[in-house]
Amino acid sequence: LKQQVEPWKGVRHSNIVSMHEVFITQQFGDTSLVIVYDFHAGAQTLKQVYFGKGNYSFTQIDEGLLWNFIIQLTAAIRTLHAQKLACRMVFPSKIILTGRNRLRVNCVGALDMLVGVPPGVTDEKAYHNQQVYIHQQKDIMDLGKLVVCLSCNSLAAMHQSNLTKSSEMISSVYSQDVKMLLQHILQKTLQPKKINDLMPLIGARFYAHIERLRQQCDRTEGELVKELENGRLFRLLCKINSILDRPEHQLDPTWCETGERHILKLFRNYLFHKVDEVGAPWIDLPHVLMTLNKLDVGSGEQITLTSPHQQSVMICTYKDVRYNFEKCYASMFR
């Protein structure tokens, strides 16, 4: 079992659900084989998304999205075939859809764990290589069948009685390139088929696919930068509030009224407790964000800090506030 598992545990691809562990347990009242894969919350299978009704639909999948799926599936199959493995899971019920049209082939390697070498086989290595070759050829054929079903939006599209209707539907809706790709995959030939032979048929659509990935990456990085900024400001607020109003000093009302802590208390009032000309609370989120950013960099800009009843007034810079802030925070751990 270990020899069968190790090649699959090393497979890492963006369109394949990764296998992490395989073990045998008796926790379920029998001898069970447990295979641990990545979990993708909210994922749905292609069967659930596109074949729920199981009948022909006149609302076919967009050709751009169809090519997108073809590129992702061929990339996954190519990776496995390059590692001398067979996918054996190119079925609508085993391919999940996550995120923005991201396909992932699920349960890869499961059949290899369940089906061993039949009795009577003397050369296990030769038998294994032969089975891999057979299943790799079937992977390519299953890919063609899946594309036909997606094109016709029906699992019945590949039934022998529906082939003519399916071909007519694909020819009337999709470009000649889709038809040529399907002919290349499904046409029976004496020569073995290779997944790399499909690359020229996909052609320049790879560039459009890469561009979409780059744009999505830029959007994701932009959102990540926002979250980094939020995390940085959140840490500042946590530190400020961990210094002020310490419960162990509640019996000493002057604890926050002197020295560095007094500046921080006035700064917190400046940050959160501003009022308008009639004394009503003034909530200004941009003011809070801008002020925290200036505090974080230690800006030399001057600000006027006042107590709620105007009893204390102090003119200082953000740099002064930051210095006192860091000094107070460090003193808590002495």
mmCIF file of C-alpha atoms in Angstrom:
data_model
loop_
_atom_site.group_PDB
_atom_site.id
_atom_site.type_symbol
_atom_site.label_atom_id
_atom_site.label_comp_id
_atom_site.label_asym_id
_atom_site.label_seq_id
_atom_site.Cartn_x
_atom_site.Cartn_y
_atom_site.Cartn_z
ATOM 1 C CA LEU A 1 0.000 0.000 0.000
ATOM 2 C CA LYS A 2 2.825 2.414 0.842
ATOM 3 C CA GLN A 3 4.345 1.999 -2.610
ATOM 4 C CA GLN A 4 0.984 2.865 -4.183
ATOM 5 C CA VAL A 5 0.420 5.871 -1.936
ATOM 6 C CA GLU A 6 3.751 7.691 -2.170
ATOM 7 C CA PRO A 7 3.498 8.783 -5.855
ATOM 8 C CA TRP A 8 0.034 10.252 -5.234
ATOM 9 C CA LYS A 9 1.048 12.125 -2.077
ATOM 10 C CA GLY A 10 3.669 13.931 -4.147
ATOM 11 C CA VAL A 11 1.148 15.258 -6.687
ATOM 12 C CA ARG A 12 0.573 18.993 -6.260
ATOM 13 C CA HIS A 13 -1.408 20.822 -8.907
ATOM 14 C CA SER A 14 -3.883 23.685 -8.829
ATOM 15 C CA ASN A 15 -6.521 21.578 -10.610
ATOM 16 C CA ILE A 16 -6.133 18.426 -8.523
ATOM 17 C CA VAL A 17 -7.404 17.864 -4.985
ATOM 18 C CA SER A 18 -4.274 16.853 -3.083
ATOM 19 C CA MET A 19 -4.011 13.542 -1.256
ATOM 20 C CA HIS A 20 -2.346 13.758 2.153
ATOM 21 C CA GLU A 21 -2.667 10.453 3.964
ATOM 22 C CA VAL A 22 -3.916 6.886 3.551
ATOM 23 C CA PHE A 23 -4.402 4.550 6.478
ATOM 24 C CA ILE A 24 -6.382 1.503 7.581
ATOM 25 C CA THR A 25 -8.644 1.724 10.631
ATOM 26 C CA GLN A 26 -11.146 -0.421 12.495
ATOM 27 C CA GLN A 27 -12.930 2.532 14.132
ATOM 28 C CA PHE A 28 -16.066 1.974 12.022
ATOM 29 C CA GLY A 29 -16.672 -1.620 13.080
ATOM 30 C CA ASP A 30 -14.800 -3.101 10.135
ATOM 31 C CA THR A 31 -11.467 -2.795 8.365
ATOM 32 C CA SER A 32 -11.738 0.475 6.465
ATOM 33 C CA LEU A 33 -9.337 2.232 4.141
ATOM 34 C CA VAL A 34 -9.340 5.987 4.832
ATOM 35 C CA ILE A 35 -7.955 8.415 2.241
ATOM 36 C CA VAL A 36 -7.441 12.020 3.379
ATOM 37 C CA TYR A 37 -7.747 14.796 0.779
ATOM 38 C CA ASP A 38 -7.859 18.583 0.958
ATOM 39 C CA PHE A 39 -11.236 20.005 1.954
ATOM 40 C CA HIS A 40 -12.727 22.770 -0.212
ATOM 41 C CA ALA A 41 -15.687 24.373 1.544
ATOM 42 C CA GLY A 42 -18.721 25.119 -0.596
ATOM 43 C CA ALA A 43 -17.491 23.103 -3.575
ATOM 44 C CA GLN A 44 -19.983 21.533 -5.982
ATOM 45 C CA THR A 45 -19.447 18.841 -8.569
ATOM 46 C CA LEU A 46 -19.889 19.496 -12.266
ATOM 47 C CA LYS A 47 -22.782 17.060 -12.137
ATOM 48 C CA GLN A 48 -24.569 19.192 -9.537
ATOM 49 C CA VAL A 49 -23.937 22.465 -11.353
ATOM 50 C CA TYR A 50 -24.521 21.546 -15.006
ATOM 51 C CA PHE A 51 -26.385 18.250 -15.066
ATOM 52 C CA GLY A 52 -28.962 18.611 -12.325
ATOM 53 C CA LYS A 53 -31.922 18.034 -14.634
ATOM 54 C CA GLY A 54 -30.247 15.428 -16.818
ATOM 55 C CA ASN A 55 -31.958 16.571 -20.025
ATOM 56 C CA TYR A 56 -30.917 18.534 -23.070
ATOM 57 C CA SER A 57 -30.933 22.274 -22.585
ATOM 58 C CA PHE A 58 -30.969 25.036 -25.170
ATOM 59 C CA THR A 59 -28.822 27.187 -22.833
ATOM 60 C CA GLN A 60 -25.363 25.826 -23.585
ATOM 61 C CA ILE A 61 -22.256 26.693 -21.639
ATOM 62 C CA ASP A 62 -20.389 29.713 -23.003
ATOM 63 C CA GLU A 63 -17.566 28.710 -25.371
ATOM 64 C CA GLY A 64 -14.996 30.798 -23.519
ATOM 65 C CA LEU A 65 -15.850 29.004 -20.282
ATOM 66 C CA LEU A 66 -15.816 25.659 -22.080
ATOM 67 C CA TRP A 67 -12.250 26.280 -23.282
ATOM 68 C CA ASN A 68 -11.361 27.409 -19.788
ATOM 69 C CA PHE A 69 -12.530 24.051 -18.441
ATOM 70 C CA ILE A 70 -10.714 22.165 -21.210
ATOM 71 C CA ILE A 71 -7.436 23.940 -20.408
ATOM 72 C CA GLN A 72 -7.744 23.198 -16.693
ATOM 73 C CA LEU A 73 -8.600 19.527 -17.196
ATOM 74 C CA THR A 74 -5.869 18.929 -19.768
ATOM 75 C CA ALA A 75 -3.373 20.592 -17.403
ATOM 76 C CA ALA A 76 -4.384 18.255 -14.579
ATOM 77 C CA ILE A 77 -4.275 15.139 -16.772
ATOM 78 C CA ARG A 78 -0.938 16.204 -18.294
ATOM 79 C CA THR A 79 0.634 16.513 -14.835
ATOM 80 C CA LEU A 80 -0.499 13.035 -13.826
ATOM 81 C CA HIS A 81 0.525 11.414 -17.099
ATOM 82 C CA ALA A 82 3.959 13.040 -16.877
ATOM 83 C CA GLN A 83 4.418 11.299 -13.504
ATOM 84 C CA LYS A 84 3.388 7.954 -15.005
ATOM 85 C CA LEU A 85 0.024 8.023 -13.242
ATOM 86 C CA ALA A 86 -3.527 7.811 -14.564
ATOM 87 C CA CYS A 87 -6.322 10.102 -13.402
ATOM 88 C CA ARG A 88 -9.267 7.682 -13.755
ATOM 89 C CA MET A 89 -11.633 10.346 -12.373
ATOM 90 C CA VAL A 90 -12.581 12.469 -15.398
ATOM 91 C CA PHE A 91 -16.289 12.287 -14.600
ATOM 92 C CA PRO A 92 -18.818 15.024 -13.733
ATOM 93 C CA SER A 93 -19.391 13.483 -10.303
ATOM 94 C CA LYS A 94 -15.669 13.534 -9.452
ATOM 95 C CA ILE A 95 -14.711 17.020 -10.662
ATOM 96 C CA ILE A 96 -15.509 19.835 -8.252
ATOM 97 C CA LEU A 97 -16.038 23.507 -8.999
ATOM 98 C CA THR A 98 -14.525 25.953 -6.498
ATOM 99 C CA GLY A 99 -14.160 29.718 -6.489
ATOM 100 C CA ARG A 100 -14.370 31.520 -9.818
ATOM 101 C CA ASN A 101 -14.753 28.589 -12.257
ATOM 102 C CA ARG A 102 -11.783 26.706 -10.809
ATOM 103 C CA LEU A 103 -11.988 22.975 -11.549
ATOM 104 C CA ARG A 104 -10.307 20.389 -9.349
ATOM 105 C CA VAL A 105 -10.221 16.650 -10.043
ATOM 106 C CA ASN A 106 -11.184 14.865 -6.843
ATOM 107 C CA CYS A 107 -10.483 11.351 -5.513
ATOM 108 C CA VAL A 108 -7.379 10.825 -7.673
ATOM 109 C CA GLY A 109 -5.513 7.664 -6.750
ATOM 110 C CA ALA A 110 -8.456 6.136 -4.879
ATOM 111 C CA LEU A 111 -8.987 3.363 -7.429
ATOM 112 C CA ASP A 112 -5.282 2.514 -7.341
ATOM 113 C CA MET A 113 -5.594 1.959 -3.586
ATOM 114 C CA LEU A 114 -8.664 -0.256 -3.944
ATOM 115 C CA VAL A 115 -7.675 -2.390 -6.940
ATOM 116 C CA GLY A 116 -4.611 -4.510 -6.394
ATOM 117 C CA VAL A 117 -2.718 -6.934 -8.601
ATOM 118 C CA PRO A 118 -4.873 -9.948 -9.558
ATOM 119 C CA PRO A 119 -3.653 -13.394 -8.557
ATOM 120 C CA GLY A 120 -1.482 -15.194 -11.051
ATOM 121 C CA VAL A 121 0.435 -12.094 -12.229
ATOM 122 C CA THR A 122 4.156 -12.811 -12.093
ATOM 123 C CA ASP A 123 5.593 -9.515 -13.349
ATOM 124 C CA GLU A 124 3.864 -6.864 -11.252
ATOM 125 C CA LYS A 125 5.862 -3.973 -12.723
ATOM 126 C CA ALA A 126 4.960 -4.875 -16.311
ATOM 127 C CA TYR A 127 1.329 -5.344 -15.292
ATOM 128 C CA HIS A 128 1.306 -1.949 -13.556
ATOM 129 C CA ASN A 129 2.824 -0.186 -16.577
ATOM 130 C CA GLN A 130 0.294 -1.816 -18.884
ATOM 131 C CA GLN A 131 -2.613 -0.749 -16.659
ATOM 132 C CA VAL A 132 -1.309 2.820 -16.451
ATOM 133 C CA TYR A 133 -1.107 2.985 -20.252
ATOM 134 C CA ILE A 134 -4.669 1.652 -20.630
ATOM 135 C CA HIS A 135 -6.075 4.075 -18.084
ATOM 136 C CA GLN A 136 -4.175 7.026 -19.542
ATOM 137 C CA GLN A 137 -5.790 6.356 -22.906
ATOM 138 C CA LYS A 138 -9.143 6.133 -21.163
ATOM 139 C CA ASP A 139 -8.481 9.487 -19.408
ATOM 140 C CA ILE A 140 -8.244 11.213 -22.783
ATOM 141 C CA MET A 141 -11.371 9.478 -24.049
ATOM 142 C CA ASP A 142 -13.255 10.396 -20.858
ATOM 143 C CA LEU A 143 -12.155 14.007 -21.328
ATOM 144 C CA GLY A 144 -13.738 14.051 -24.789
ATOM 145 C CA LYS A 145 -16.953 12.543 -23.467
ATOM 146 C CA LEU A 146 -17.099 15.112 -20.676
ATOM 147 C CA VAL A 147 -16.620 17.984 -23.125
ATOM 148 C CA VAL A 148 -19.457 16.638 -25.268
ATOM 149 C CA CYS A 149 -21.738 16.409 -22.222
ATOM 150 C CA LEU A 150 -20.809 19.947 -21.138
ATOM 151 C CA SER A 151 -21.387 21.256 -24.665
ATOM 152 C CA CYS A 152 -24.852 19.705 -24.795
ATOM 153 C CA ASN A 153 -25.580 20.250 -21.110
ATOM 154 C CA SER A 154 -26.694 16.626 -20.805
ATOM 155 C CA LEU A 155 -25.154 13.413 -19.479
ATOM 156 C CA ALA A 156 -27.112 11.563 -22.170
ATOM 157 C CA ALA A 157 -25.206 13.329 -24.967
ATOM 158 C CA MET A 158 -22.695 10.467 -25.336
ATOM 159 C CA HIS A 159 -25.290 7.721 -25.589
ATOM 160 C CA GLN A 160 -25.062 5.952 -28.925
ATOM 161 C CA SER A 161 -28.605 6.961 -29.846
ATOM 162 C CA ASN A 162 -27.853 10.646 -29.211
ATOM 163 C CA LEU A 163 -24.474 11.035 -30.964
ATOM 164 C CA THR A 164 -25.956 12.487 -34.155
ATOM 165 C CA LYS A 165 -28.060 14.976 -32.241
ATOM 166 C CA SER A 166 -25.091 15.916 -30.043
ATOM 167 C CA SER A 167 -22.843 16.484 -33.052
ATOM 168 C CA GLU A 168 -25.420 18.707 -34.721
ATOM 169 C CA MET A 169 -25.929 20.706 -31.546
ATOM 170 C CA ILE A 170 -22.176 21.277 -31.073
ATOM 171 C CA SER A 171 -21.709 22.272 -34.733
ATOM 172 C CA SER A 172 -24.554 24.783 -34.562
ATOM 173 C CA VAL A 173 -23.451 26.471 -31.337
ATOM 174 C CA TYR A 174 -19.670 26.215 -31.068
ATOM 175 C CA SER A 175 -16.736 27.034 -33.306
ATOM 176 C CA GLN A 176 -15.016 24.613 -35.642
ATOM 177 C CA ASP A 177 -12.104 24.387 -33.193
ATOM 178 C CA VAL A 178 -14.284 22.681 -30.570
ATOM 179 C CA LYS A 179 -15.471 20.162 -33.145
ATOM 180 C CA MET A 180 -11.883 19.466 -34.303
ATOM 181 C CA LEU A 181 -10.750 18.920 -30.710
ATOM 182 C CA LEU A 182 -13.550 16.434 -30.064
ATOM 183 C CA GLN A 183 -12.888 14.607 -33.321
ATOM 184 C CA HIS A 184 -9.214 14.257 -32.423
ATOM 185 C CA ILE A 185 -10.044 12.872 -28.984
ATOM 186 C CA LEU A 186 -12.945 10.583 -29.833
ATOM 187 C CA GLN A 187 -11.808 9.298 -33.221
ATOM 188 C CA LYS A 188 -10.474 5.758 -32.951
ATOM 189 C CA THR A 189 -6.917 5.393 -34.237
ATOM 190 C CA LEU A 190 -4.202 2.756 -34.123
ATOM 191 C CA GLN A 191 -1.720 5.247 -32.677
ATOM 192 C CA PRO A 192 -1.884 5.883 -28.920
ATOM 193 C CA LYS A 193 -3.173 9.314 -27.978
ATOM 194 C CA LYS A 194 -1.135 11.712 -25.853
ATOM 195 C CA ILE A 195 -2.504 14.584 -23.831
ATOM 196 C CA ASN A 196 0.242 16.875 -25.170
ATOM 197 C CA ASP A 197 -1.192 16.432 -28.672
ATOM 198 C CA LEU A 198 -4.192 18.507 -27.594
ATOM 199 C CA MET A 199 -2.096 21.599 -26.893
ATOM 200 C CA PRO A 200 -1.845 22.778 -30.534
ATOM 201 C CA LEU A 201 -5.625 22.386 -30.873
ATOM 202 C CA ILE A 202 -6.144 24.694 -27.887
ATOM 203 C CA GLY A 203 -3.714 27.171 -29.417
ATOM 204 C CA ALA A 204 -3.602 30.832 -28.464
ATOM 205 C CA ARG A 205 -6.455 30.399 -25.991
ATOM 206 C CA PHE A 206 -3.729 29.619 -23.476
ATOM 207 C CA TYR A 207 -2.756 33.301 -23.595
ATOM 208 C CA ALA A 208 -6.293 34.407 -22.742
ATOM 209 C CA HIS A 209 -6.377 31.870 -19.921
ATOM 210 C CA ILE A 210 -3.058 33.111 -18.512
ATOM 211 C CA GLU A 211 -4.236 36.719 -18.740
ATOM 212 C CA ARG A 212 -7.366 35.880 -16.724
ATOM 213 C CA LEU A 213 -5.206 34.198 -14.112
ATOM 214 C CA ARG A 214 -2.934 37.267 -13.912
ATOM 215 C CA GLN A 215 -5.907 39.579 -13.465
ATOM 216 C CA GLN A 216 -7.346 37.350 -10.762
ATOM 217 C CA CYS A 217 -3.935 37.260 -9.069
ATOM 218 C CA ASP A 218 -3.760 41.077 -9.145
ATOM 219 C CA ARG A 219 -7.217 41.331 -7.575
ATOM 220 C CA THR A 220 -6.292 38.819 -4.884
ATOM 221 C CA GLU A 221 -3.040 40.614 -4.087
ATOM 222 C CA GLY A 222 -4.935 43.903 -3.865
ATOM 223 C CA GLU A 223 -7.345 42.423 -1.341
ATOM 224 C CA LEU A 224 -4.433 40.892 0.570
ATOM 225 C CA VAL A 225 -2.731 44.277 0.827
ATOM 226 C CA LYS A 226 -5.940 45.720 2.292
ATOM 227 C CA GLU A 227 -6.058 42.969 4.883
ATOM 228 C CA LEU A 228 -2.403 43.542 5.776
ATOM 229 C CA GLU A 229 -3.198 47.221 6.330
ATOM 230 C CA ASN A 230 -6.184 46.288 8.473
ATOM 231 C CA GLY A 231 -4.087 43.885 10.514
ATOM 232 C CA ARG A 232 -1.413 46.512 11.101
ATOM 233 C CA LEU A 233 -3.928 49.068 12.384
ATOM 234 C CA PHE A 234 -5.709 46.423 14.453
ATOM 235 C CA ARG A 235 -2.455 45.608 16.255
ATOM 236 C CA LEU A 236 -2.018 49.307 17.049
ATOM 237 C CA LEU A 237 -5.492 49.503 18.583
ATOM 238 C CA CYS A 238 -4.886 46.340 20.618
ATOM 239 C CA LYS A 239 -1.674 47.768 22.042
ATOM 240 C CA ILE A 240 -3.241 51.148 22.887
ATOM 241 C CA ASN A 241 -6.181 49.561 24.693
ATOM 242 C CA SER A 242 -3.961 47.078 26.503
ATOM 243 C CA ILE A 243 -2.080 50.033 28.041
ATOM 244 C CA LEU A 244 -4.994 52.239 29.092
ATOM 245 C CA ASP A 245 -7.584 51.450 31.794
ATOM 246 C CA ARG A 246 -5.702 48.483 33.203
ATOM 247 C CA PRO A 247 -7.977 46.698 35.727
ATOM 248 C CA GLU A 248 -5.155 46.309 38.244
ATOM 249 C CA HIS A 249 -4.927 50.126 38.431
ATOM 250 C CA GLN A 250 -8.645 50.892 38.751
ATOM 251 C CA LEU A 251 -8.147 51.962 42.398
ATOM 252 C CA ASP A 252 -5.672 54.604 41.273
ATOM 253 C CA PRO A 253 -7.610 57.189 39.234
ATOM 254 C CA THR A 254 -4.428 59.175 38.499
ATOM 255 C CA TRP A 255 -2.673 56.255 36.797
ATOM 256 C CA CYS A 256 -3.681 57.446 33.304
ATOM 257 C CA GLU A 257 -3.448 61.128 34.169
ATOM 258 C CA THR A 258 0.337 61.489 34.283
ATOM 259 C CA GLY A 259 3.344 60.988 32.058
ATOM 260 C CA GLU A 260 3.297 58.968 28.860
ATOM 261 C CA ARG A 261 -0.054 57.335 29.626
ATOM 262 C CA HIS A 262 -1.767 60.722 29.815
ATOM 263 C CA ILE A 263 -0.669 61.517 26.255
ATOM 264 C CA LEU A 264 -2.095 58.192 25.087
ATOM 265 C CA LYS A 265 -5.380 58.829 26.867
ATOM 266 C CA LEU A 266 -5.689 62.226 25.183
ATOM 267 C CA PHE A 267 -4.775 60.638 21.856
ATOM 268 C CA ARG A 268 -7.510 58.016 22.264
ATOM 269 C CA ASN A 269 -10.001 60.824 22.920
ATOM 270 C CA TYR A 270 -8.743 62.566 19.783
ATOM 271 C CA LEU A 271 -9.129 59.319 17.860
ATOM 272 C CA PHE A 272 -12.579 58.154 18.976
ATOM 273 C CA HIS A 273 -14.322 60.788 21.075
ATOM 274 C CA LYS A 274 -14.556 63.812 18.811
ATOM 275 C CA VAL A 275 -17.725 65.934 18.890
ATOM 276 C CA ASP A 276 -19.242 68.501 16.554
ATOM 277 C CA GLU A 277 -20.017 72.173 17.283
ATOM 278 C CA VAL A 278 -23.121 71.320 19.340
ATOM 279 C CA GLY A 279 -21.403 68.592 21.360
ATOM 280 C CA ALA A 280 -22.919 65.626 19.530
ATOM 281 C CA PRO A 281 -20.668 62.577 18.858
ATOM 282 C CA TRP A 282 -18.885 62.838 15.530
ATOM 283 C CA ILE A 283 -18.095 59.452 13.984
ATOM 284 C CA ASP A 284 -15.534 59.787 11.197
ATOM 285 C CA LEU A 285 -13.967 56.494 10.079
ATOM 286 C CA PRO A 286 -11.579 58.128 7.544
ATOM 287 C CA HIS A 287 -10.278 60.287 10.398
ATOM 288 C CA VAL A 288 -9.592 57.179 12.501
ATOM 289 C CA LEU A 289 -7.787 55.382 9.669
ATOM 290 C CA MET A 290 -5.717 58.397 8.661
ATOM 291 C CA THR A 291 -4.744 59.122 12.275
ATOM 292 C CA LEU A 292 -3.696 55.544 12.964
ATOM 293 C CA ASN A 293 -1.596 55.462 9.799
ATOM 294 C CA LYS A 294 0.183 58.660 10.818
ATOM 295 C CA LEU A 295 0.804 57.208 14.269
ATOM 296 C CA ASP A 296 2.214 54.016 12.767
ATOM 297 C CA VAL A 297 4.813 55.860 10.664
ATOM 298 C CA GLY A 298 5.558 58.424 13.377
ATOM 299 C CA SER A 299 4.642 61.471 11.315
ATOM 300 C CA GLY A 300 6.133 64.846 12.279
ATOM 301 C CA GLU A 301 2.761 66.557 11.794
ATOM 302 C CA GLN A 302 1.539 68.438 14.864
ATOM 303 C CA ILE A 303 -1.845 67.720 16.476
ATOM 304 C CA THR A 304 -3.745 69.276 19.378
ATOM 305 C CA LEU A 305 -4.874 66.812 22.008
ATOM 306 C CA THR A 306 -7.549 67.881 24.482
ATOM 307 C CA SER A 307 -9.419 66.223 27.331
ATOM 308 C CA PRO A 308 -13.238 65.844 27.020
ATOM 309 C CA HIS A 309 -13.912 68.950 29.128
ATOM 310 C CA GLN A 310 -11.057 71.025 27.688
ATOM 311 C CA GLN A 311 -9.198 70.869 31.019
ATOM 312 C CA SER A 312 -6.014 69.584 29.416
ATOM 313 C CA VAL A 313 -4.576 70.770 26.110
ATOM 314 C CA MET A 314 -1.355 69.424 24.590
ATOM 315 C CA ILE A 315 0.346 70.157 21.272
ATOM 316 C CA CYS A 316 2.600 67.377 20.049
ATOM 317 C CA THR A 317 3.495 65.380 16.953
ATOM 318 C CA TYR A 318 2.518 61.859 15.992
ATOM 319 C CA LYS A 319 6.161 60.981 16.472
ATOM 320 C CA ASP A 320 5.929 62.082 20.130
ATOM 321 C CA VAL A 321 2.787 60.019 20.634
ATOM 322 C CA ARG A 322 4.416 56.958 19.070
ATOM 323 C CA TYR A 323 7.518 57.310 21.247
ATOM 324 C CA ASN A 324 5.415 57.433 24.418
ATOM 325 C CA PHE A 325 3.214 54.639 23.126
ATOM 326 C CA GLU A 326 6.176 52.294 22.549
ATOM 327 C CA LYS A 327 7.678 53.240 25.910
ATOM 328 C CA CYS A 328 4.452 52.469 27.783
ATOM 329 C CA TYR A 329 3.928 49.190 25.977
ATOM 330 C CA ALA A 330 7.492 48.026 26.682
ATOM 331 C CA SER A 331 7.164 48.945 30.378
ATOM 332 C CA MET A 332 4.264 46.477 30.754
ATOM 333 C CA PHE A 333 6.634 43.546 30.296
ATOM 334 C CA ARG A 334 9.314 44.628 32.762
#
